[in-house]
Structures are given as C-alpha cells and as structure tokens.
mmCIF file of C-alpha atoms in Angstrom:
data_model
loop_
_atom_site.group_PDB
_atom_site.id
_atom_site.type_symbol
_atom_site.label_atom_id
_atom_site.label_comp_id
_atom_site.label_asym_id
_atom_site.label_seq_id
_atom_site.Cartn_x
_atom_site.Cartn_y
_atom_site.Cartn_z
ATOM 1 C CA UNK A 1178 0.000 0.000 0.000
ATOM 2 C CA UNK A 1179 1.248 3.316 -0.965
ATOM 3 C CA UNK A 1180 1.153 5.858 1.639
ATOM 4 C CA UNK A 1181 -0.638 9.199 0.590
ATOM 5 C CA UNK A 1182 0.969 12.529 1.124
ATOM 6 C CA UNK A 1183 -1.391 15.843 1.392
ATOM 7 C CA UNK A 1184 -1.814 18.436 -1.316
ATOM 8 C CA UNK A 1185 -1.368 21.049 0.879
ATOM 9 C CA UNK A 1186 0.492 21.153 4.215
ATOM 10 C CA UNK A 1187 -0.968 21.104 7.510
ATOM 11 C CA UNK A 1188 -1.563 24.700 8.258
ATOM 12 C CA UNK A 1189 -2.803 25.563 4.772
ATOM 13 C CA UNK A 1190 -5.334 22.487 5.050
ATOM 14 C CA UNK A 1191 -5.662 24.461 8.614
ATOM 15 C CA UNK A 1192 -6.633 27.954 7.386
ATOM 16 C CA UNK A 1193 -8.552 26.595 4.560
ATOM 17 C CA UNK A 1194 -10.797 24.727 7.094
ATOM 18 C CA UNK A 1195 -11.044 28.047 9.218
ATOM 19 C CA UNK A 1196 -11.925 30.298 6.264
ATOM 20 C CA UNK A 1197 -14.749 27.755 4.976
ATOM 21 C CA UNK A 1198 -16.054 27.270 8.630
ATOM 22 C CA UNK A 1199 -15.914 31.183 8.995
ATOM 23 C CA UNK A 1200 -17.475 31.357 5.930
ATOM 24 C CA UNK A 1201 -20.475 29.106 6.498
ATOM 25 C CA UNK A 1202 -21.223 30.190 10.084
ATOM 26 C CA UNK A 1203 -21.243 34.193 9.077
ATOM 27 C CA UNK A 1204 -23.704 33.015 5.956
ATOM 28 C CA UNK A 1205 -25.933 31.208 8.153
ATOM 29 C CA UNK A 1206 -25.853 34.340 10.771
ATOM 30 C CA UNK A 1207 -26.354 36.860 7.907
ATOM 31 C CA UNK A 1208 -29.889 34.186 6.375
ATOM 32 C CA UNK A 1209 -31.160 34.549 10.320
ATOM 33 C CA UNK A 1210 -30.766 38.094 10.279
ATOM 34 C CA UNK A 1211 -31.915 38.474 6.926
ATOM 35 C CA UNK A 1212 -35.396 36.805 7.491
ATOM 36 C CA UNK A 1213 -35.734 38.184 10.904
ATOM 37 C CA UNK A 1214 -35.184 41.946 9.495
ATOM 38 C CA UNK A 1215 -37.508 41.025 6.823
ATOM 39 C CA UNK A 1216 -40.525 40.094 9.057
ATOM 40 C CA UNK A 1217 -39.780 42.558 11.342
ATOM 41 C CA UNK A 1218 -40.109 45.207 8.902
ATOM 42 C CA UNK A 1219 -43.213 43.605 6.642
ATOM 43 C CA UNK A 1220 -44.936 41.775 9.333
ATOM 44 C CA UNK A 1221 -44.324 43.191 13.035
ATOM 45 C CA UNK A 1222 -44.523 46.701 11.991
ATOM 46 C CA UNK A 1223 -47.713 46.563 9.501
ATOM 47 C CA UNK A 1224 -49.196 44.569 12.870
ATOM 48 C CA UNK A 1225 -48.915 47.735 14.650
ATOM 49 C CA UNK A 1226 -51.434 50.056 12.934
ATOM 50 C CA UNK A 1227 -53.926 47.602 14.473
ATOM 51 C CA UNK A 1228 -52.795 48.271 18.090
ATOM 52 C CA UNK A 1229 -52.080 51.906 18.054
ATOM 53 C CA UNK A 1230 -55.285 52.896 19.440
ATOM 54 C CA UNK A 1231 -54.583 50.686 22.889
ATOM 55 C CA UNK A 1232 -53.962 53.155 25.581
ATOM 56 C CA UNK A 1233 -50.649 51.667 26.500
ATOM 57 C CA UNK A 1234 -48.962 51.114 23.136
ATOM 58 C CA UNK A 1235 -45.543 53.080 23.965
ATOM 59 C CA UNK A 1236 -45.466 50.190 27.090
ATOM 60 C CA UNK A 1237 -46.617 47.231 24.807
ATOM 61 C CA UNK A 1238 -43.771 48.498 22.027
ATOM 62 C CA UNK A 1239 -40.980 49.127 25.094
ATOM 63 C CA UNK A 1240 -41.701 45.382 26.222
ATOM 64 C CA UNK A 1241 -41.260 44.188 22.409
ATOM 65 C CA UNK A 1242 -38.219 45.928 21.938
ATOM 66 C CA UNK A 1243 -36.515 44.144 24.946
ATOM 67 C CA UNK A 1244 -37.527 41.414 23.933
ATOM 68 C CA UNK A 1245 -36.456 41.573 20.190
ATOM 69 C CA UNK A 1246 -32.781 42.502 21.386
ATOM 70 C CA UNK A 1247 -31.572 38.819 21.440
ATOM 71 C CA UNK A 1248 -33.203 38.144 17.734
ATOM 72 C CA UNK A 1249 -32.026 41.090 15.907
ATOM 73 C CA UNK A 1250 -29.406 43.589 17.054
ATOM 74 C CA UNK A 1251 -27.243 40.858 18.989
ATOM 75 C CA UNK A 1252 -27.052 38.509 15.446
ATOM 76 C CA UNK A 1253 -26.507 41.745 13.361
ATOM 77 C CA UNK A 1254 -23.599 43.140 15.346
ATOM 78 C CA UNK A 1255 -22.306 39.293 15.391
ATOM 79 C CA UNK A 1256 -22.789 38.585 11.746
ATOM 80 C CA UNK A 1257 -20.983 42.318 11.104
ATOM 81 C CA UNK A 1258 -17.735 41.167 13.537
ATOM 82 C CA UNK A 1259 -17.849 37.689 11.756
ATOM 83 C CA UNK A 1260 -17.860 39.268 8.401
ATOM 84 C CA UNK A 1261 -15.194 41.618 9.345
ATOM 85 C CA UNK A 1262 -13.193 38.555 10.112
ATOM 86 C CA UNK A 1263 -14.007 36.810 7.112
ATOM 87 C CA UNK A 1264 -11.863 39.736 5.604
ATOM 88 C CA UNK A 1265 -8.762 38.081 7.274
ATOM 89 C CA UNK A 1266 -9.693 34.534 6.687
ATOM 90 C CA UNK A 1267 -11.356 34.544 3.076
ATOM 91 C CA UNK A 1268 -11.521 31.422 1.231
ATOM 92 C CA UNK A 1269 -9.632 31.242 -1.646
ATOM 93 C CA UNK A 1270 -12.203 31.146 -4.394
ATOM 94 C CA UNK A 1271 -14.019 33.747 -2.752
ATOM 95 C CA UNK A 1272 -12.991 37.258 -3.959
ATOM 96 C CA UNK A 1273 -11.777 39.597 -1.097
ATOM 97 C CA UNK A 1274 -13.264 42.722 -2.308
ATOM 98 C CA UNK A 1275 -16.549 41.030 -2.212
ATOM 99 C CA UNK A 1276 -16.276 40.040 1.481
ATOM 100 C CA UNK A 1277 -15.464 43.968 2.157
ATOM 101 C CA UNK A 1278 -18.599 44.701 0.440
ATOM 102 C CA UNK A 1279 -21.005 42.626 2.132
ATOM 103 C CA UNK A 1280 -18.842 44.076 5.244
ATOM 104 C CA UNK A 1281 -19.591 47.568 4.224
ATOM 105 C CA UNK A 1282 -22.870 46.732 3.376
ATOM 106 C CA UNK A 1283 -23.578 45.250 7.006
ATOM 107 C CA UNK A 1284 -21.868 48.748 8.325
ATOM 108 C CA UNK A 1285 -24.172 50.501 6.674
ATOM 109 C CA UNK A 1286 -27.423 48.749 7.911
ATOM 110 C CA UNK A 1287 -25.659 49.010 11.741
ATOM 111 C CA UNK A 1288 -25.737 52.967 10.504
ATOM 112 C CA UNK A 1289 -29.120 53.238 9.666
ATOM 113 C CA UNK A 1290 -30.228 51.171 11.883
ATOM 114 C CA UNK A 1291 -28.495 53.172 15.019
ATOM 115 C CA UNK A 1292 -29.201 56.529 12.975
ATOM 116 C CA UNK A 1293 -32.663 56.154 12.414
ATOM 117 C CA UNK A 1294 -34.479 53.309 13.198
ATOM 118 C CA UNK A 1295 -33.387 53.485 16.745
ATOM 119 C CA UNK A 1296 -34.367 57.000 17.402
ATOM 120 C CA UNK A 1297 -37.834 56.228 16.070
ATOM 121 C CA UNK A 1298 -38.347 52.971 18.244
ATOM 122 C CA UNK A 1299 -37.343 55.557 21.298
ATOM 123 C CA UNK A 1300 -40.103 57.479 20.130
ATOM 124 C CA UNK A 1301 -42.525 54.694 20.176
ATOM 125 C CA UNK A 1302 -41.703 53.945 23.275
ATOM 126 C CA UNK A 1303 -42.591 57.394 24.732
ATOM 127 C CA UNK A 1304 -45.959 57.583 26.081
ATOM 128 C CA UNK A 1305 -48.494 60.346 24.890
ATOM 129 C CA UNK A 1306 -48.286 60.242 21.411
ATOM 130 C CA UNK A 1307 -51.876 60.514 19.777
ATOM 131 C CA UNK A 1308 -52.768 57.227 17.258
ATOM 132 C CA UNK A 1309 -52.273 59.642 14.576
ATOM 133 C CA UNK A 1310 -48.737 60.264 15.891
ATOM 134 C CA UNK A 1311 -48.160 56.522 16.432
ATOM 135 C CA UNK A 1312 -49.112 55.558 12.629
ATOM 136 C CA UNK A 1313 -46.698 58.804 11.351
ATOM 137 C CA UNK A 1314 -44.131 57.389 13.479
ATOM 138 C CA UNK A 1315 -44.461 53.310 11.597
ATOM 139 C CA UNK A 1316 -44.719 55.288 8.163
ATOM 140 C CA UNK A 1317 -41.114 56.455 9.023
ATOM 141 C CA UNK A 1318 -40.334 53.431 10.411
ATOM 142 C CA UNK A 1319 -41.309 51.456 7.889
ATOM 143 C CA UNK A 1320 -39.439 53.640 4.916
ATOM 144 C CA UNK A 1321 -36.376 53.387 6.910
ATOM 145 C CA UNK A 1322 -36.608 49.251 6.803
ATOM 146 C CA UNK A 1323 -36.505 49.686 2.923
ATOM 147 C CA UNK A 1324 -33.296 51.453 3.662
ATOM 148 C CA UNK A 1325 -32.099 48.063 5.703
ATOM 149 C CA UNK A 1326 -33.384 45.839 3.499
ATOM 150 C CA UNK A 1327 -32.075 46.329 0.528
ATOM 151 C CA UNK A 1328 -28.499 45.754 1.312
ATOM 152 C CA UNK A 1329 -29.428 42.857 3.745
ATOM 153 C CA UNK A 1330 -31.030 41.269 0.857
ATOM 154 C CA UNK A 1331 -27.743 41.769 -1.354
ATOM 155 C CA UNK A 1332 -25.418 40.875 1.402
ATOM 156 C CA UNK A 1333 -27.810 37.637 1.772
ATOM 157 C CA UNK A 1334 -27.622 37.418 -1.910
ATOM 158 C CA UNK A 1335 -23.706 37.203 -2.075
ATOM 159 C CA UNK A 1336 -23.085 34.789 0.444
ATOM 160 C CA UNK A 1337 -25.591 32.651 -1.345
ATOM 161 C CA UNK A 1338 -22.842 33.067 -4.532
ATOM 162 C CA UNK A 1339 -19.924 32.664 -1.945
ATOM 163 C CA UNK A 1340 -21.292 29.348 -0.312
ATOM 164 C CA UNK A 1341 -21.299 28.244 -4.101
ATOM 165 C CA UNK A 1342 -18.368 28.699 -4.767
ATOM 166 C CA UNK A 1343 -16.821 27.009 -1.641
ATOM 167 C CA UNK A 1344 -19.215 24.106 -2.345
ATOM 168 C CA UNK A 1345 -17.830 23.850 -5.621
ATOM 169 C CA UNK A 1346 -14.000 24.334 -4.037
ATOM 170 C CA UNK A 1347 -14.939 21.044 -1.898
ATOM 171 C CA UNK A 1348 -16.180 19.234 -4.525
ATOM 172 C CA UNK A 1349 -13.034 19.876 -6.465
ATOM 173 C CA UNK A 1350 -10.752 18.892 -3.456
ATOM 174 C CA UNK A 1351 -12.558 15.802 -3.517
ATOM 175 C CA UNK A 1352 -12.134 15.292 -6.595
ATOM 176 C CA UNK A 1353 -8.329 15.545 -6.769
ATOM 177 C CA UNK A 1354 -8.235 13.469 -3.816
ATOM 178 C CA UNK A 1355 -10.038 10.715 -5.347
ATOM 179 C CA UNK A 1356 -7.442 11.138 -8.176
ATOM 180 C CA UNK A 1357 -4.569 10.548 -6.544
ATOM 181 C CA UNK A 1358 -5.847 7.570 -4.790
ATOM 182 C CA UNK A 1359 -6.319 6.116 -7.945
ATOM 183 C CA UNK A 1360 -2.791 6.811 -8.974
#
C-alpha cells in the first residue's frame, strides 16, 4: 500500500478549514438576520397600525423591543464582527473585495439602523403620542426598513454566490483526492 501525502500542508489544510467554517457560520448568521429583518419590517410593523389605538402602546412596544434585542441587534452586530473577520480569513475562491462589500454593506445597515431606526423605536416607546402620531411614526419606520433591506437582501444574496463557490471548491478537493488515490 502506498502511503498518501497531502496536497497542501498542515496549516494551509488548517486555514482553509477556518476560512470555509468562517465562511459558512457568518452566511448562516447573515440568512437569520436576513429573514428576521424582513418580518420585522413587513410583518411586526404593519401589525402595529392595528394596536395603536390601545392606551398603553408606547409600554406594549418598550416590552417588544426588549424582547427583540436577542433576535435582531445581537445577530446583526455578530454577523458584522464575523464578516469583518471573514476579511482576514477569506476562502480562496471567494474574492476579497466582495467580502469587504457585504462588510460595508452590514456597516451601513448598523448605521441606519443606530441613525434612524433606533431613534424612532425611542419614540414609540414614549408615552403620549396621539394614534395619529403613532401611525406617522411606523410610516417612518417602515421607509427606513426599505433602507435596511435592501443591502441585507444583497449581502444575503452574495453569500448565497460565496457558499457556491466554496461548495464547488470542496467538490473539487474531492475530486483531486479521489485522483490521486487512484494513482
């Protein structure tokens, strides 16, 4: 029996199975976020025009918010760090530049998100805003969503492409390894 060597040596086969499990958990992060943004923005808030005229909304919609902050902002900032990372550790059919976009792109929903959205979700929470005040206040809310979506959906998008293409790095390795063992 012949005694195979590796391709590559240990630490590359090392870094290469860092940047594909870096990779794969900031994709499935950035999916969770994704959807959760998404029904947050076209669900939860839409929901709210029916309750605006309870007397204790700004309590109901302080009690949400707490609640929320493990689903949403906590996986956002975590996806962002991971992705940040993922500039380090890219895989190596997965263009750099493209990792610093979906990087700047996450930035940029943080921004919004901390620049606007926040400040109107304090506002909810006030108490003594009129129903007509509340429903102003989700029209803005709900136009600054758009603002977060839209980049969520094309970071989403690209690690979609990047998963490809380190599915289709695997399935080469695999390949090559079934090559040489037939050598």
């Amino acid at each position: 029996m012949s005694k195979t060597t590796p391709i590559l040596p240990a630490a590359s086969i090392q870094r290469t199975r860092l940047a594909d499990g870096l990779l794969t958990a900031t994709a499935t992060l950035t999916f969770a976020v994704t959807g959760i943004g998404l029904f947050e923005g076209h669900v939860t808030y839409p929901s709210w025009y029916n309750l605006i005229a309870i007397d204790d909304f700004a309590a109901y919609h302080a009690d949400f918010g707490k609640r929320l902050i493990p689903w949403l902002p906590v996986p956002l900032l975590a996806a962002t760090a991971l992705n940040g990372l993922l500039i380090r550790w890219c895989p190596t059919r997965v263009p750099r530049g493209l990792v610093v976009a979906t990087f700047a792109a996450q930035l940029a929903i943080c921004g919004v998100t901390a620049a606007m959205a926040l400040p109107l979700q304090a506002q909810l929470d006030a108490p003594g805003h009129s129903p007509d005040e509340i429903a102003e206040l989700l029209d803005r809310l709900s136009r600054v969503s758009v603002l977060r979506d839209v980049p969520g959906i094309g970071v989403a998008a690209a690690f979609v492409w990047m998963l490809q293409r380190q599915l289709a790095a695997g399935s080469d390795r695999v390949e090559r390894n079934r090559t040489l063992r037939r050598r």
